[in-house]
Amino acid sequence: MIKRLLAVDGVMAVVLFRDNGDFLEGYGMIGEDQMRSLGGFAHDYKRLVQSSADQLSMFTQVSAWTPPQGWMVRAQEYTVCSFGNLVCLAQNDETDLTEVMGELKELAHY
C-alpha cells in the first residue's frame, strides 16, 4: 500500500515504522540500511515535535497544538516528510510537497 507514494514525482523512498521506532517496511531507491536510518530519524524527530507541541499547549493553555499531525525537514537537495508512522525522502527540485503530505496523510490512516 505505501509503495504508491513512490509514484509521486521526486519521492525517492518511503518507510513505515512502529511506535517504538522499529523498522516495518521500506521501498525506494536507497539501501535498506538507509531506510532503517530514515525510520529511526523520523521516530526520534516525531517525539521531539510531540514534546514541543505538548509544552506549547501546556504553557499557552491552548489544546489545538497537540497532537501534531505531520512535519517536514528541508535541506538543500532533499526534504524528509512524515505523517504518523510514515516517512518519505523527496528531491526538492522534482516534488510538490503539498501532494506528498496529502498522500502521506491519506496512507497514514490505513
mmCIF file of C-alpha atoms in Angstrom:
data_model
loop_
_atom_site.group_PDB
_atom_site.id
_atom_site.type_symbol
_atom_site.label_atom_id
_atom_site.label_comp_id
_atom_site.label_asym_id
_atom_site.label_seq_id
_atom_site.Cartn_x
_atom_site.Cartn_y
_atom_site.Cartn_z
ATOM 1 C CA MET A 1 0.000 0.000 0.000
ATOM 2 C CA ILE A 2 2.734 2.511 0.923
ATOM 3 C CA LYS A 3 4.522 1.771 -2.361
ATOM 4 C CA ARG A 4 2.044 4.019 -4.143
ATOM 5 C CA LEU A 5 3.843 7.029 -2.669
ATOM 6 C CA LEU A 6 6.784 6.207 -4.943
ATOM 7 C CA ALA A 7 4.542 7.167 -7.886
ATOM 8 C CA VAL A 8 4.651 10.811 -6.732
ATOM 9 C CA ASP A 9 7.315 12.704 -8.684
ATOM 10 C CA GLY A 10 10.558 13.121 -6.759
ATOM 11 C CA VAL A 11 9.829 10.656 -3.945
ATOM 12 C CA MET A 12 12.919 8.514 -3.510
ATOM 13 C CA ALA A 13 11.937 6.318 -0.547
ATOM 14 C CA VAL A 14 9.082 5.602 1.826
ATOM 15 C CA VAL A 15 9.352 3.865 5.197
ATOM 16 C CA LEU A 16 6.810 2.573 7.703
ATOM 17 C CA PHE A 17 7.964 2.235 11.318
ATOM 18 C CA ARG A 18 6.405 1.097 14.607
ATOM 19 C CA ASP A 19 5.553 3.406 17.509
ATOM 20 C CA ASN A 20 8.771 2.278 19.228
ATOM 21 C CA GLY A 21 10.840 3.151 16.125
ATOM 22 C CA ASP A 22 11.329 -0.378 14.800
ATOM 23 C CA PHE A 23 11.509 -0.652 11.012
ATOM 24 C CA LEU A 24 8.482 -2.383 9.454
ATOM 25 C CA GLU A 25 8.883 -1.931 5.719
ATOM 26 C CA GLY A 26 10.504 0.374 3.229
ATOM 27 C CA TYR A 27 10.676 0.844 -0.522
ATOM 28 C CA GLY A 28 12.630 3.056 -2.828
ATOM 29 C CA MET A 29 15.932 3.938 -4.395
ATOM 30 C CA ILE A 30 18.078 3.842 -1.262
ATOM 31 C CA GLY A 31 19.519 0.869 0.589
ATOM 32 C CA GLU A 32 17.805 -0.929 3.451
ATOM 33 C CA ASP A 33 20.318 0.448 5.982
ATOM 34 C CA GLN A 34 19.489 3.977 4.849
ATOM 35 C CA MET A 35 15.765 3.202 5.090
ATOM 36 C CA ARG A 36 16.223 1.939 8.643
ATOM 37 C CA SER A 37 18.146 5.124 9.462
ATOM 38 C CA LEU A 38 15.399 7.240 7.883
ATOM 39 C CA GLY A 39 12.786 5.466 10.004
ATOM 40 C CA GLY A 40 14.867 5.939 13.158
ATOM 41 C CA PHE A 41 15.362 9.630 12.398
ATOM 42 C CA ALA A 42 11.621 10.063 11.775
ATOM 43 C CA HIS A 43 10.735 8.310 15.036
ATOM 44 C CA ASP A 44 13.127 10.469 17.063
ATOM 45 C CA TYR A 45 12.075 13.690 15.333
ATOM 46 C CA LYS A 46 8.392 12.825 15.796
ATOM 47 C CA ARG A 47 8.991 12.509 19.537
ATOM 48 C CA LEU A 48 10.774 15.895 19.625
ATOM 49 C CA VAL A 49 7.927 17.575 17.738
ATOM 50 C CA GLN A 50 5.394 15.943 20.085
ATOM 51 C CA SER A 51 7.222 17.112 23.222
ATOM 52 C CA SER A 52 7.499 20.663 21.866
ATOM 53 C CA ALA A 53 3.799 20.704 20.992
ATOM 54 C CA ASP A 54 2.917 19.371 24.461
ATOM 55 C CA GLN A 55 4.950 22.118 26.136
ATOM 56 C CA LEU A 56 3.439 24.809 23.931
ATOM 57 C CA SER A 57 -0.029 23.509 24.725
ATOM 58 C CA MET A 58 0.712 23.418 28.438
ATOM 59 C CA PHE A 59 2.134 26.955 28.605
ATOM 60 C CA THR A 60 -0.486 28.569 26.374
ATOM 61 C CA GLN A 61 -3.440 26.568 27.733
ATOM 62 C CA VAL A 62 -4.491 26.006 24.094
ATOM 63 C CA SER A 63 -5.037 22.352 23.247
ATOM 64 C CA ALA A 64 -5.062 22.866 19.475
ATOM 65 C CA TRP A 65 -1.273 22.400 19.253
ATOM 66 C CA THR A 66 -1.301 18.723 20.066
ATOM 67 C CA PRO A 67 -1.122 16.134 18.731
ATOM 68 C CA PRO A 68 0.905 17.368 15.763
ATOM 69 C CA GLN A 69 -0.148 15.659 12.568
ATOM 70 C CA GLY A 70 2.865 15.857 10.310
ATOM 71 C CA TRP A 71 6.190 17.553 9.820
ATOM 72 C CA MET A 72 8.950 18.104 7.266
ATOM 73 C CA VAL A 73 12.631 18.913 7.417
ATOM 74 C CA ARG A 74 14.031 20.581 4.325
ATOM 75 C CA ALA A 75 17.674 20.557 3.282
ATOM 76 C CA GLN A 76 19.298 21.916 0.130
ATOM 77 C CA GLU A 77 18.536 18.923 -2.110
ATOM 78 C CA TYR A 78 16.080 16.743 -0.170
ATOM 79 C CA THR A 79 13.125 17.008 2.171
ATOM 80 C CA VAL A 80 12.100 14.448 4.753
ATOM 81 C CA CYS A 81 8.307 14.396 5.155
ATOM 82 C CA SER A 82 6.426 12.439 7.786
ATOM 83 C CA PHE A 83 2.875 11.843 8.896
ATOM 84 C CA GLY A 84 2.046 9.350 11.635
ATOM 85 C CA ASN A 85 4.441 6.419 11.348
ATOM 86 C CA LEU A 86 5.219 7.003 7.677
ATOM 87 C CA VAL A 87 8.210 8.922 6.389
ATOM 88 C CA CYS A 88 9.492 9.641 2.912
ATOM 89 C CA LEU A 89 12.532 11.206 1.314
ATOM 90 C CA ALA A 90 11.870 13.526 -1.622
ATOM 91 C CA GLN A 91 14.014 15.544 -4.035
ATOM 92 C CA ASN A 92 13.242 19.247 -3.701
ATOM 93 C CA ASP A 93 13.519 20.122 -7.376
ATOM 94 C CA GLU A 94 11.109 17.382 -8.513
ATOM 95 C CA THR A 95 8.493 17.250 -5.761
ATOM 96 C CA ASP A 96 5.262 19.014 -4.888
ATOM 97 C CA LEU A 97 5.425 18.817 -1.076
ATOM 98 C CA THR A 98 1.708 19.555 -0.742
ATOM 99 C CA GLU A 99 0.968 16.448 -2.797
ATOM 100 C CA VAL A 100 3.467 14.383 -0.783
ATOM 101 C CA MET A 101 1.965 15.431 2.555
ATOM 102 C CA GLY A 102 -1.560 14.772 1.267
ATOM 103 C CA GLU A 103 -0.590 11.251 0.201
ATOM 104 C CA LEU A 104 1.205 10.609 3.492
ATOM 105 C CA LYS A 105 -1.846 11.777 5.456
ATOM 106 C CA GLU A 106 -4.143 9.509 3.483
ATOM 107 C CA LEU A 107 -1.844 6.481 3.775
ATOM 108 C CA ALA A 108 -1.256 7.019 7.499
ATOM 109 C CA HIS A 109 -4.952 6.440 8.158
ATOM 110 C CA TYR A 110 -4.983 2.890 6.771
#
